[in-house]
Amino acid sequence: MHNGPRSGLAAVSTALLAMSRRLEVRDVLRTIVVSARELLDARYAALGVPDDHGGFAQFVVDGISEDQWRRIGPLPRQHGILAAMLHQEEAERFADVRKDPRFEGWPAGHPEMSDFLGQPVRDGEETLGALFLADKRVPGGFTDEDEELLGLLAQHAAIALTNARLYERSRELTITEERSRLAHELHDAVSQKLFSLRLTAQAAAALVDRDPARAKEELHQVAVLAAEAADELRAAVTELRPAGLDEDGLAATLRGQVRVLDRAHSARVTFTCDGVRALPAAQEEALLRVAQEALHNALRHADADRVEVVLARRGPGAVLTVEDDGRGFDPRAVRAAGRHLGLVSMRDRAGGVGGRLTVHSAPGSGTTIEMEVPGG
């Protein structure tokens, strides 16, 4: 496997350092899998993180191409050897995994595998996931040394994974706290203005017959207060508007957000941009907000495995498409669902910048949301 103990130790050290430096959970999972496959000189490696419903929340593979992975089909359920690794403390090693009574066969597009090494990744009593390696590249299959090395890797993987989860949780809390602070400030500022506005309007109504000149003064004050309230709202929205949109433009901002979502979710989230010119700020913001809402629906409600975001030029304007392969719905029967999925607000955003929103969906056939804007 290595040219002596020194290079072997260096390889292990590099792998452990790489794991400890990653902060995103998905990056940690990927680093663990790649490190395990390279260290043990295996053809294939995978790491499954279980969910609470008999499946896997995340399943990361190395040694299998994108095309092969697509042909294999949906994520596996927790069964057979996979389940065994999640429900025991020790590693398991097979000269030929297909001969084990718990083996339940491969999906049609799955490569054939024989020698196999599985290792739970545990933090105390909790099983965080399981590492699977198959097909040692040199004859003879996996060794005692391989099993010991994978056990060491799994211990460090548990630490790295726990740290990454804590980091992501703390980051989510920071974002939530910031949004809460902004919402509180917005509520205080605008509430005061609207309260004054209401009192002044009531005073004007009471004076309109008795003292028309005073009523006119009060109505002028209503106009002033309404303008101030609008300014407060505009300032708050500007503060909430992602800085990246002003600095980087729509395409770069969307690409960055899609990259984060792709790392954070088990679904594959992709972004493609085709020759889009800069658009007026209001249009770029509306497109970004619709993209965010559509992505939220696909990842949180549609149970999608794949979400594609495409931003393309259309005449002087642009068209945004967010397509998922999730459970879909019947657009003709979604008054309540439309509100739930934010379709009403998405249509409002599109209409507000002279664009239009179309929704194509059917139960079991995924959803495509398209928003076209006319340009400057």
mmCIF file with all atom_site columns, C-alpha atoms in Angstrom, residues 171-356:
data_model
loop_
_atom_site.group_PDB
_atom_site.id
_atom_site.type_symbol
_atom_site.label_atom_id
_atom_site.label_alt_id
_atom_site.label_comp_id
_atom_site.label_asym_id
_atom_site.label_entity_id
_atom_site.label_seq_id
_atom_site.pdbx_PDB_ins_code
_atom_site.Cartn_x
_atom_site.Cartn_y
_atom_site.Cartn_z
_atom_site.occupancy
_atom_site.B_iso_or_equiv
_atom_site.pdbx_formal_charge
_atom_site.auth_seq_id
_atom_site.auth_comp_id
_atom_site.auth_asym_id
_atom_site.auth_atom_id
_atom_site.pdbx_PDB_model_num
ATOM 1   C CA . ARG A 1 171 ? -23.897 29.396 12.113  1.00 0.00 ? 171 ARG A CA 1
ATOM 2   C CA . GLU A 1 172 ? -27.649 28.764 11.741  1.00 0.00 ? 172 GLU A CA 1
ATOM 3   C CA . LEU A 1 173 ? -28.197 30.246 15.222  1.00 0.00 ? 173 LEU A CA 1
ATOM 4   C CA . THR A 1 174 ? -26.153 33.331 14.303  1.00 0.00 ? 174 THR A CA 1
ATOM 5   C CA . ILE A 1 175 ? -28.209 33.842 11.125  1.00 0.00 ? 175 ILE A CA 1
ATOM 6   C CA . THR A 1 176 ? -31.456 33.325 13.067  1.00 0.00 ? 176 THR A CA 1
ATOM 7   C CA . GLU A 1 177 ? -30.391 35.794 15.770  1.00 0.00 ? 177 GLU A CA 1
ATOM 8   C CA . GLU A 1 178 ? -29.463 38.414 13.146  1.00 0.00 ? 178 GLU A CA 1
ATOM 9   C CA . ARG A 1 179 ? -32.781 37.990 11.331  1.00 0.00 ? 179 ARG A CA 1
ATOM 10  C CA . SER A 1 180 ? -34.596 38.218 14.667  1.00 0.00 ? 180 SER A CA 1
ATOM 11  C CA . ARG A 1 181 ? -32.750 41.441 15.552  1.00 0.00 ? 181 ARG A CA 1
ATOM 12  C CA . LEU A 1 182 ? -33.588 43.007 12.192  1.00 0.00 ? 182 LEU A CA 1
ATOM 13  C CA . ALA A 1 183 ? -37.225 41.919 12.469  1.00 0.00 ? 183 ALA A CA 1
ATOM 14  C CA . HIS A 1 184 ? -37.420 43.419 15.973  1.00 0.00 ? 184 HIS A CA 1
ATOM 15  C CA . GLU A 1 185 ? -35.938 46.729 14.828  1.00 0.00 ? 185 GLU A CA 1
ATOM 16  C CA . LEU A 1 186 ? -38.201 46.807 11.784  1.00 0.00 ? 186 LEU A CA 1
ATOM 17  C CA . HIS A 1 187 ? -41.243 46.052 13.931  1.00 0.00 ? 187 HIS A CA 1
ATOM 18  C CA . ASP A 1 188 ? -40.402 48.810 16.446  1.00 0.00 ? 188 ASP A CA 1
ATOM 19  C CA . ALA A 1 189 ? -39.629 51.486 13.861  1.00 0.00 ? 189 ALA A CA 1
ATOM 20  C CA . VAL A 1 190 ? -42.518 50.819 11.508  1.00 0.00 ? 190 VAL A CA 1
ATOM 21  C CA . SER A 1 191 ? -45.033 50.114 14.308  1.00 0.00 ? 191 SER A CA 1
ATOM 22  C CA . GLN A 1 192 ? -44.386 53.556 15.811  1.00 0.00 ? 192 GLN A CA 1
ATOM 23  C CA . LYS A 1 193 ? -44.812 55.248 12.438  1.00 0.00 ? 193 LYS A CA 1
ATOM 24  C CA . LEU A 1 194 ? -48.017 53.337 11.645  1.00 0.00 ? 194 LEU A CA 1
ATOM 25  C CA . PHE A 1 195 ? -49.443 54.078 15.107  1.00 0.00 ? 195 PHE A CA 1
ATOM 26  C CA . SER A 1 196 ? -48.825 57.821 14.575  1.00 0.00 ? 196 SER A CA 1
ATOM 27  C CA . LEU A 1 197 ? -50.287 57.511 11.092  1.00 0.00 ? 197 LEU A CA 1
ATOM 28  C CA . ARG A 1 198 ? -53.486 55.947 12.431  1.00 0.00 ? 198 ARG A CA 1
ATOM 29  C CA . LEU A 1 199 ? -53.934 58.563 15.189  1.00 0.00 ? 199 LEU A CA 1
ATOM 30  C CA . THR A 1 200 ? -53.361 61.432 12.733  1.00 0.00 ? 200 THR A CA 1
ATOM 31  C CA . ALA A 1 201 ? -55.801 59.953 10.204  1.00 0.00 ? 201 ALA A CA 1
ATOM 32  C CA . GLN A 1 202 ? -58.423 59.588 13.005  1.00 0.00 ? 202 GLN A CA 1
ATOM 33  C CA . ALA A 1 203 ? -57.859 63.238 14.021  1.00 0.00 ? 203 ALA A CA 1
ATOM 34  C CA . ALA A 1 204 ? -58.305 64.372 10.410  1.00 0.00 ? 204 ALA A CA 1
ATOM 35  C CA . ALA A 1 205 ? -61.540 62.367 10.116  1.00 0.00 ? 205 ALA A CA 1
ATOM 36  C CA . ALA A 1 206 ? -62.888 63.976 13.329  1.00 0.00 ? 206 ALA A CA 1
ATOM 37  C CA . LEU A 1 207 ? -62.008 67.500 12.125  1.00 0.00 ? 207 LEU A CA 1
ATOM 38  C CA . VAL A 1 208 ? -63.117 67.267 8.502   1.00 0.00 ? 208 VAL A CA 1
ATOM 39  C CA . ASP A 1 209 ? -66.587 68.764 9.156   1.00 0.00 ? 209 ASP A CA 1
ATOM 40  C CA . ARG A 1 210 ? -65.811 71.036 12.132  1.00 0.00 ? 210 ARG A CA 1
ATOM 41  C CA . ASP A 1 211 ? -62.472 72.517 11.036  1.00 0.00 ? 211 ASP A CA 1
ATOM 42  C CA . PRO A 1 212 ? -61.575 71.712 7.389   1.00 0.00 ? 212 PRO A CA 1
ATOM 43  C CA . ALA A 1 213 ? -58.345 73.774 7.542   1.00 0.00 ? 213 ALA A CA 1
ATOM 44  C CA . ARG A 1 214 ? -57.056 71.749 10.559  1.00 0.00 ? 214 ARG A CA 1
ATOM 45  C CA . ALA A 1 215 ? -58.194 68.527 8.877   1.00 0.00 ? 215 ALA A CA 1
ATOM 46  C CA . LYS A 1 216 ? -56.147 69.488 5.805   1.00 0.00 ? 216 LYS A CA 1
ATOM 47  C CA . GLU A 1 217 ? -53.064 70.032 8.010   1.00 0.00 ? 217 GLU A CA 1
ATOM 48  C CA . GLU A 1 218 ? -53.579 66.623 9.649   1.00 0.00 ? 218 GLU A CA 1
ATOM 49  C CA . LEU A 1 219 ? -53.930 64.963 6.219   1.00 0.00 ? 219 LEU A CA 1
ATOM 50  C CA . HIS A 1 220 ? -50.670 66.594 5.130   1.00 0.00 ? 220 HIS A CA 1
ATOM 51  C CA . GLN A 1 221 ? -49.086 65.082 8.246   1.00 0.00 ? 221 GLN A CA 1
ATOM 52  C CA . VAL A 1 222 ? -50.558 61.675 7.253   1.00 0.00 ? 222 VAL A CA 1
ATOM 53  C CA . ALA A 1 223 ? -48.713 61.958 3.914   1.00 0.00 ? 223 ALA A CA 1
ATOM 54  C CA . VAL A 1 224 ? -45.439 62.848 5.681   1.00 0.00 ? 224 VAL A CA 1
ATOM 55  C CA . LEU A 1 225 ? -45.763 59.911 8.130   1.00 0.00 ? 225 LEU A CA 1
ATOM 56  C CA . ALA A 1 226 ? -46.633 57.493 5.305   1.00 0.00 ? 226 ALA A CA 1
ATOM 57  C CA . ALA A 1 227 ? -43.498 58.581 3.400   1.00 0.00 ? 227 ALA A CA 1
ATOM 58  C CA . GLU A 1 228 ? -41.366 58.096 6.543   1.00 0.00 ? 228 GLU A CA 1
ATOM 59  C CA . ALA A 1 229 ? -42.848 54.613 7.118   1.00 0.00 ? 229 ALA A CA 1
ATOM 60  C CA . ALA A 1 230 ? -42.062 53.719 3.493   1.00 0.00 ? 230 ALA A CA 1
ATOM 61  C CA . ASP A 1 231 ? -38.464 54.936 3.976   1.00 0.00 ? 231 ASP A CA 1
ATOM 62  C CA . GLU A 1 232 ? -38.109 52.830 7.163   1.00 0.00 ? 232 GLU A CA 1
ATOM 63  C CA . LEU A 1 233 ? -39.331 49.767 5.276   1.00 0.00 ? 233 LEU A CA 1
ATOM 64  C CA . ARG A 1 234 ? -37.043 50.426 2.315   1.00 0.00 ? 234 ARG A CA 1
ATOM 65  C CA . ALA A 1 235 ? -34.037 50.811 4.631   1.00 0.00 ? 235 ALA A CA 1
ATOM 66  C CA . ALA A 1 236 ? -34.876 47.537 6.410   1.00 0.00 ? 236 ALA A CA 1
ATOM 67  C CA . VAL A 1 237 ? -35.317 45.660 3.129   1.00 0.00 ? 237 VAL A CA 1
ATOM 68  C CA . THR A 1 238 ? -31.986 47.035 1.878   1.00 0.00 ? 238 THR A CA 1
ATOM 69  C CA . GLU A 1 239 ? -30.334 45.738 5.063   1.00 0.00 ? 239 GLU A CA 1
ATOM 70  C CA . LEU A 1 240 ? -31.955 42.329 4.550   1.00 0.00 ? 240 LEU A CA 1
ATOM 71  C CA . ARG A 1 241 ? -30.984 42.256 0.862   1.00 0.00 ? 241 ARG A CA 1
ATOM 72  C CA . PRO A 1 242 ? -27.949 39.984 0.381   1.00 0.00 ? 242 PRO A CA 1
ATOM 73  C CA . ALA A 1 243 ? -24.817 42.108 0.026   1.00 0.00 ? 243 ALA A CA 1
ATOM 74  C CA . GLY A 1 244 ? -23.571 39.759 -2.665  1.00 0.00 ? 244 GLY A CA 1
ATOM 75  C CA . LEU A 1 245 ? -26.328 40.859 -5.023  1.00 0.00 ? 245 LEU A CA 1
ATOM 76  C CA . ASP A 1 246 ? -25.071 44.463 -5.028  1.00 0.00 ? 246 ASP A CA 1
ATOM 77  C CA . GLU A 1 247 ? -21.408 43.499 -5.122  1.00 0.00 ? 247 GLU A CA 1
ATOM 78  C CA . ASP A 1 248 ? -21.376 40.353 -7.277  1.00 0.00 ? 248 ASP A CA 1
ATOM 79  C CA . GLY A 1 249 ? -24.568 40.454 -9.338  1.00 0.00 ? 249 GLY A CA 1
ATOM 80  C CA . LEU A 1 250 ? -27.330 37.870 -9.657  1.00 0.00 ? 250 LEU A CA 1
ATOM 81  C CA . ALA A 1 251 ? -25.464 35.008 -11.344 1.00 0.00 ? 251 ALA A CA 1
ATOM 82  C CA . ALA A 1 252 ? -22.553 34.943 -8.847  1.00 0.00 ? 252 ALA A CA 1
ATOM 83  C CA . THR A 1 253 ? -24.915 35.311 -5.863  1.00 0.00 ? 253 THR A CA 1
ATOM 84  C CA . LEU A 1 254 ? -27.130 32.452 -7.082  1.00 0.00 ? 254 LEU A CA 1
ATOM 85  C CA . ARG A 1 255 ? -24.095 30.274 -7.816  1.00 0.00 ? 255 ARG A CA 1
ATOM 86  C CA . GLY A 1 256 ? -22.787 30.813 -4.271  1.00 0.00 ? 256 GLY A CA 1
ATOM 87  C CA . GLN A 1 257 ? -26.139 30.075 -2.648  1.00 0.00 ? 257 GLN A CA 1
ATOM 88  C CA . VAL A 1 258 ? -26.649 26.928 -4.754  1.00 0.00 ? 258 VAL A CA 1
ATOM 89  C CA . ARG A 1 259 ? -23.170 25.721 -3.776  1.00 0.00 ? 259 ARG A CA 1
ATOM 90  C CA . VAL A 1 260 ? -24.023 26.103 -0.072  1.00 0.00 ? 260 VAL A CA 1
ATOM 91  C CA . LEU A 1 261 ? -27.371 24.290 -0.494  1.00 0.00 ? 261 LEU A CA 1
ATOM 92  C CA . ASP A 1 262 ? -25.717 21.483 -2.460  1.00 0.00 ? 262 ASP A CA 1
ATOM 93  C CA . ARG A 1 263 ? -23.297 20.928 0.435   1.00 0.00 ? 263 ARG A CA 1
ATOM 94  C CA . ALA A 1 264 ? -25.977 21.205 3.116   1.00 0.00 ? 264 ALA A CA 1
ATOM 95  C CA . HIS A 1 265 ? -28.552 18.819 1.595   1.00 0.00 ? 265 HIS A CA 1
ATOM 96  C CA . SER A 1 266 ? -28.454 15.239 0.348   1.00 0.00 ? 266 SER A CA 1
ATOM 97  C CA . ALA A 1 267 ? -30.142 16.387 -2.889  1.00 0.00 ? 267 ALA A CA 1
ATOM 98  C CA . ARG A 1 268 ? -27.896 17.348 -5.815  1.00 0.00 ? 268 ARG A CA 1
ATOM 99  C CA . VAL A 1 269 ? -28.371 21.077 -6.406  1.00 0.00 ? 269 VAL A CA 1
ATOM 100 C CA . THR A 1 270 ? -26.844 22.584 -9.572  1.00 0.00 ? 270 THR A CA 1
ATOM 101 C CA . PHE A 1 271 ? -26.675 26.033 -11.178 1.00 0.00 ? 271 PHE A CA 1
ATOM 102 C CA . THR A 1 272 ? -26.172 26.932 -14.846 1.00 0.00 ? 272 THR A CA 1
ATOM 103 C CA . CYS A 1 273 ? -25.946 30.444 -16.274 1.00 0.00 ? 273 CYS A CA 1
ATOM 104 C CA . ASP A 1 274 ? -26.159 31.180 -19.992 1.00 0.00 ? 274 ASP A CA 1
ATOM 105 C CA . GLY A 1 275 ? -25.053 34.665 -21.103 1.00 0.00 ? 275 GLY A CA 1
ATOM 106 C CA . VAL A 1 276 ? -27.260 36.768 -18.819 1.00 0.00 ? 276 VAL A CA 1
ATOM 107 C CA . ARG A 1 277 ? -26.525 40.500 -18.815 1.00 0.00 ? 277 ARG A CA 1
ATOM 108 C CA . ALA A 1 278 ? -26.856 42.679 -15.724 1.00 0.00 ? 278 ALA A CA 1
ATOM 109 C CA . LEU A 1 279 ? -30.512 43.525 -15.016 1.00 0.00 ? 279 LEU A CA 1
ATOM 110 C CA . PRO A 1 280 ? -32.109 46.388 -13.073 1.00 0.00 ? 280 PRO A CA 1
ATOM 111 C CA . ALA A 1 281 ? -31.603 45.932 -9.294  1.00 0.00 ? 281 ALA A CA 1
ATOM 112 C CA . ALA A 1 282 ? -35.329 45.372 -8.626  1.00 0.00 ? 282 ALA A CA 1
ATOM 113 C CA . GLN A 1 283 ? -35.483 42.579 -11.208 1.00 0.00 ? 283 GLN A CA 1
ATOM 114 C CA . GLU A 1 284 ? -32.339 40.879 -9.910  1.00 0.00 ? 284 GLU A CA 1
ATOM 115 C CA . GLU A 1 285 ? -33.695 40.951 -6.373  1.00 0.00 ? 285 GLU A CA 1
ATOM 116 C CA . ALA A 1 286 ? -37.087 39.573 -7.467  1.00 0.00 ? 286 ALA A CA 1
ATOM 117 C CA . LEU A 1 287 ? -35.389 36.750 -9.394  1.00 0.00 ? 287 LEU A CA 1
ATOM 118 C CA . LEU A 1 288 ? -33.187 35.931 -6.398  1.00 0.00 ? 288 LEU A CA 1
ATOM 119 C CA . ARG A 1 289 ? -36.138 35.854 -3.983  1.00 0.00 ? 289 ARG A CA 1
ATOM 120 C CA . VAL A 1 290 ? -38.175 33.604 -6.304  1.00 0.00 ? 290 VAL A CA 1
ATOM 121 C CA . ALA A 1 291 ? -35.165 31.279 -6.724  1.00 0.00 ? 291 ALA A CA 1
ATOM 122 C CA . GLN A 1 292 ? -34.743 31.090 -2.926  1.00 0.00 ? 292 GLN A CA 1
ATOM 123 C CA . GLU A 1 293 ? -38.443 30.328 -2.394  1.00 0.00 ? 293 GLU A CA 1
ATOM 124 C CA . ALA A 1 294 ? -38.486 27.676 -5.131  1.00 0.00 ? 294 ALA A CA 1
ATOM 125 C CA . LEU A 1 295 ? -35.301 26.060 -3.769  1.00 0.00 ? 295 LEU A CA 1
ATOM 126 C CA . HIS A 1 296 ? -36.753 26.050 -0.245  1.00 0.00 ? 296 HIS A CA 1
ATOM 127 C CA . ASN A 1 297 ? -39.876 24.258 -1.526  1.00 0.00 ? 297 ASN A CA 1
ATOM 128 C CA . ALA A 1 298 ? -37.879 21.687 -3.496  1.00 0.00 ? 298 ALA A CA 1
ATOM 129 C CA . LEU A 1 299 ? -35.507 20.876 -0.620  1.00 0.00 ? 299 LEU A CA 1
ATOM 130 C CA . ARG A 1 300 ? -37.922 21.112 2.338   1.00 0.00 ? 300 ARG A CA 1
ATOM 131 C CA . HIS A 1 301 ? -41.306 20.063 0.964   1.00 0.00 ? 301 HIS A CA 1
ATOM 132 C CA . ALA A 1 302 ? -40.854 18.204 -2.338  1.00 0.00 ? 302 ALA A CA 1
ATOM 133 C CA . ASP A 1 303 ? -38.388 15.533 -1.086  1.00 0.00 ? 303 ASP A CA 1
ATOM 134 C CA . ALA A 1 304 ? -36.357 16.037 -4.283  1.00 0.00 ? 304 ALA A CA 1
ATOM 135 C CA . ASP A 1 305 ? -33.136 14.158 -5.114  1.00 0.00 ? 305 ASP A CA 1
ATOM 136 C CA . ARG A 1 306 ? -32.153 16.641 -7.823  1.00 0.00 ? 306 ARG A CA 1
ATOM 137 C CA . VAL A 1 307 ? -32.769 20.383 -8.188  1.00 0.00 ? 307 VAL A CA 1
ATOM 138 C CA . GLU A 1 308 ? -31.535 22.327 -11.219 1.00 0.00 ? 308 GLU A CA 1
ATOM 139 C CA . VAL A 1 309 ? -31.395 26.128 -11.278 1.00 0.00 ? 309 VAL A CA 1
ATOM 140 C CA . VAL A 1 310 ? -30.896 27.706 -14.709 1.00 0.00 ? 310 VAL A CA 1
ATOM 141 C CA . LEU A 1 311 ? -30.556 31.419 -15.464 1.00 0.00 ? 311 LEU A CA 1
ATOM 142 C CA . ALA A 1 312 ? -30.687 32.145 -19.196 1.00 0.00 ? 312 ALA A CA 1
ATOM 143 C CA . ARG A 1 313 ? -30.842 35.159 -21.466 1.00 0.00 ? 313 ARG A CA 1
ATOM 144 C CA . ARG A 1 314 ? -34.119 35.742 -23.295 1.00 0.00 ? 314 ARG A CA 1
ATOM 145 C CA . GLY A 1 315 ? -34.064 38.788 -25.587 1.00 0.00 ? 315 GLY A CA 1
ATOM 146 C CA . PRO A 1 316 ? -33.133 41.855 -23.520 1.00 0.00 ? 316 PRO A CA 1
ATOM 147 C CA . GLY A 1 317 ? -34.371 40.106 -20.361 1.00 0.00 ? 317 GLY A CA 1
ATOM 148 C CA . ALA A 1 318 ? -33.813 36.796 -18.584 1.00 0.00 ? 318 ALA A CA 1
ATOM 149 C CA . VAL A 1 319 ? -35.619 33.635 -17.563 1.00 0.00 ? 319 VAL A CA 1
ATOM 150 C CA . LEU A 1 320 ? -35.030 31.734 -14.334 1.00 0.00 ? 320 LEU A CA 1
ATOM 151 C CA . THR A 1 321 ? -35.966 28.033 -14.148 1.00 0.00 ? 321 THR A CA 1
ATOM 152 C CA . VAL A 1 322 ? -35.958 25.954 -10.962 1.00 0.00 ? 322 VAL A CA 1
ATOM 153 C CA . GLU A 1 323 ? -36.720 22.306 -11.735 1.00 0.00 ? 323 GLU A CA 1
ATOM 154 C CA . ASP A 1 324 ? -36.910 19.435 -9.236  1.00 0.00 ? 324 ASP A CA 1
ATOM 155 C CA . ASP A 1 325 ? -37.684 15.715 -9.416  1.00 0.00 ? 325 ASP A CA 1
ATOM 156 C CA . GLY A 1 326 ? -39.687 15.741 -6.163  1.00 0.00 ? 326 GLY A CA 1
ATOM 157 C CA . ARG A 1 327 ? -43.193 14.606 -5.354  1.00 0.00 ? 327 ARG A CA 1
ATOM 158 C CA . GLY A 1 328 ? -44.943 17.405 -7.285  1.00 0.00 ? 328 GLY A CA 1
ATOM 159 C CA . PHE A 1 329 ? -48.535 18.597 -6.845  1.00 0.00 ? 329 PHE A CA 1
ATOM 160 C CA . ASP A 1 330 ? -51.645 19.500 -8.824  1.00 0.00 ? 330 ASP A CA 1
ATOM 161 C CA . PRO A 1 331 ? -51.416 23.245 -9.622  1.00 0.00 ? 331 PRO A CA 1
ATOM 162 C CA . ARG A 1 332 ? -55.193 23.368 -10.272 1.00 0.00 ? 332 ARG A CA 1
ATOM 163 C CA . ALA A 1 333 ? -56.039 22.297 -6.734  1.00 0.00 ? 333 ALA A CA 1
ATOM 164 C CA . VAL A 1 334 ? -53.614 24.235 -4.611  1.00 0.00 ? 334 VAL A CA 1
ATOM 165 C CA . ARG A 1 335 ? -55.298 27.251 -3.109  1.00 0.00 ? 335 ARG A CA 1
ATOM 166 C CA . ALA A 1 336 ? -54.099 26.242 0.350   1.00 0.00 ? 336 ALA A CA 1
ATOM 167 C CA . ALA A 1 337 ? -50.928 24.624 -1.013  1.00 0.00 ? 337 ALA A CA 1
ATOM 168 C CA . GLY A 1 338 ? -50.232 27.720 -3.122  1.00 0.00 ? 338 GLY A CA 1
ATOM 169 C CA . ARG A 1 339 ? -50.110 29.837 -0.005  1.00 0.00 ? 339 ARG A CA 1
ATOM 170 C CA . HIS A 1 340 ? -48.108 27.147 1.783   1.00 0.00 ? 340 HIS A CA 1
ATOM 171 C CA . LEU A 1 341 ? -45.545 26.958 -1.046  1.00 0.00 ? 341 LEU A CA 1
ATOM 172 C CA . GLY A 1 342 ? -45.284 30.729 -1.413  1.00 0.00 ? 342 GLY A CA 1
ATOM 173 C CA . LEU A 1 343 ? -46.626 30.655 -5.000  1.00 0.00 ? 343 LEU A CA 1
ATOM 174 C CA . VAL A 1 344 ? -48.754 33.738 -4.362  1.00 0.00 ? 344 VAL A CA 1
ATOM 175 C CA . SER A 1 345 ? -45.787 35.811 -3.160  1.00 0.00 ? 345 SER A CA 1
ATOM 176 C CA . MET A 1 346 ? -43.641 34.486 -6.045  1.00 0.00 ? 346 MET A CA 1
ATOM 177 C CA . ARG A 1 347 ? -46.283 35.608 -8.577  1.00 0.00 ? 347 ARG A CA 1
ATOM 178 C CA . ASP A 1 348 ? -46.499 38.985 -6.835  1.00 0.00 ? 348 ASP A CA 1
ATOM 179 C CA . ARG A 1 349 ? -42.718 39.401 -7.019  1.00 0.00 ? 349 ARG A CA 1
ATOM 180 C CA . ALA A 1 350 ? -42.711 38.513 -10.732 1.00 0.00 ? 350 ALA A CA 1
ATOM 181 C CA . GLY A 1 351 ? -45.608 40.863 -11.489 1.00 0.00 ? 351 GLY A CA 1
ATOM 182 C CA . GLY A 1 352 ? -44.019 43.660 -9.458  1.00 0.00 ? 352 GLY A CA 1
ATOM 183 C CA . VAL A 1 353 ? -41.071 43.868 -11.886 1.00 0.00 ? 353 VAL A CA 1
ATOM 184 C CA . GLY A 1 354 ? -43.091 43.378 -15.082 1.00 0.00 ? 354 GLY A CA 1
ATOM 185 C CA . GLY A 1 355 ? -42.348 39.661 -15.303 1.00 0.00 ? 355 GLY A CA 1
ATOM 186 C CA . ARG A 1 356 ? -44.470 36.532 -15.217 1.00 0.00 ? 356 ARG A CA 1
#
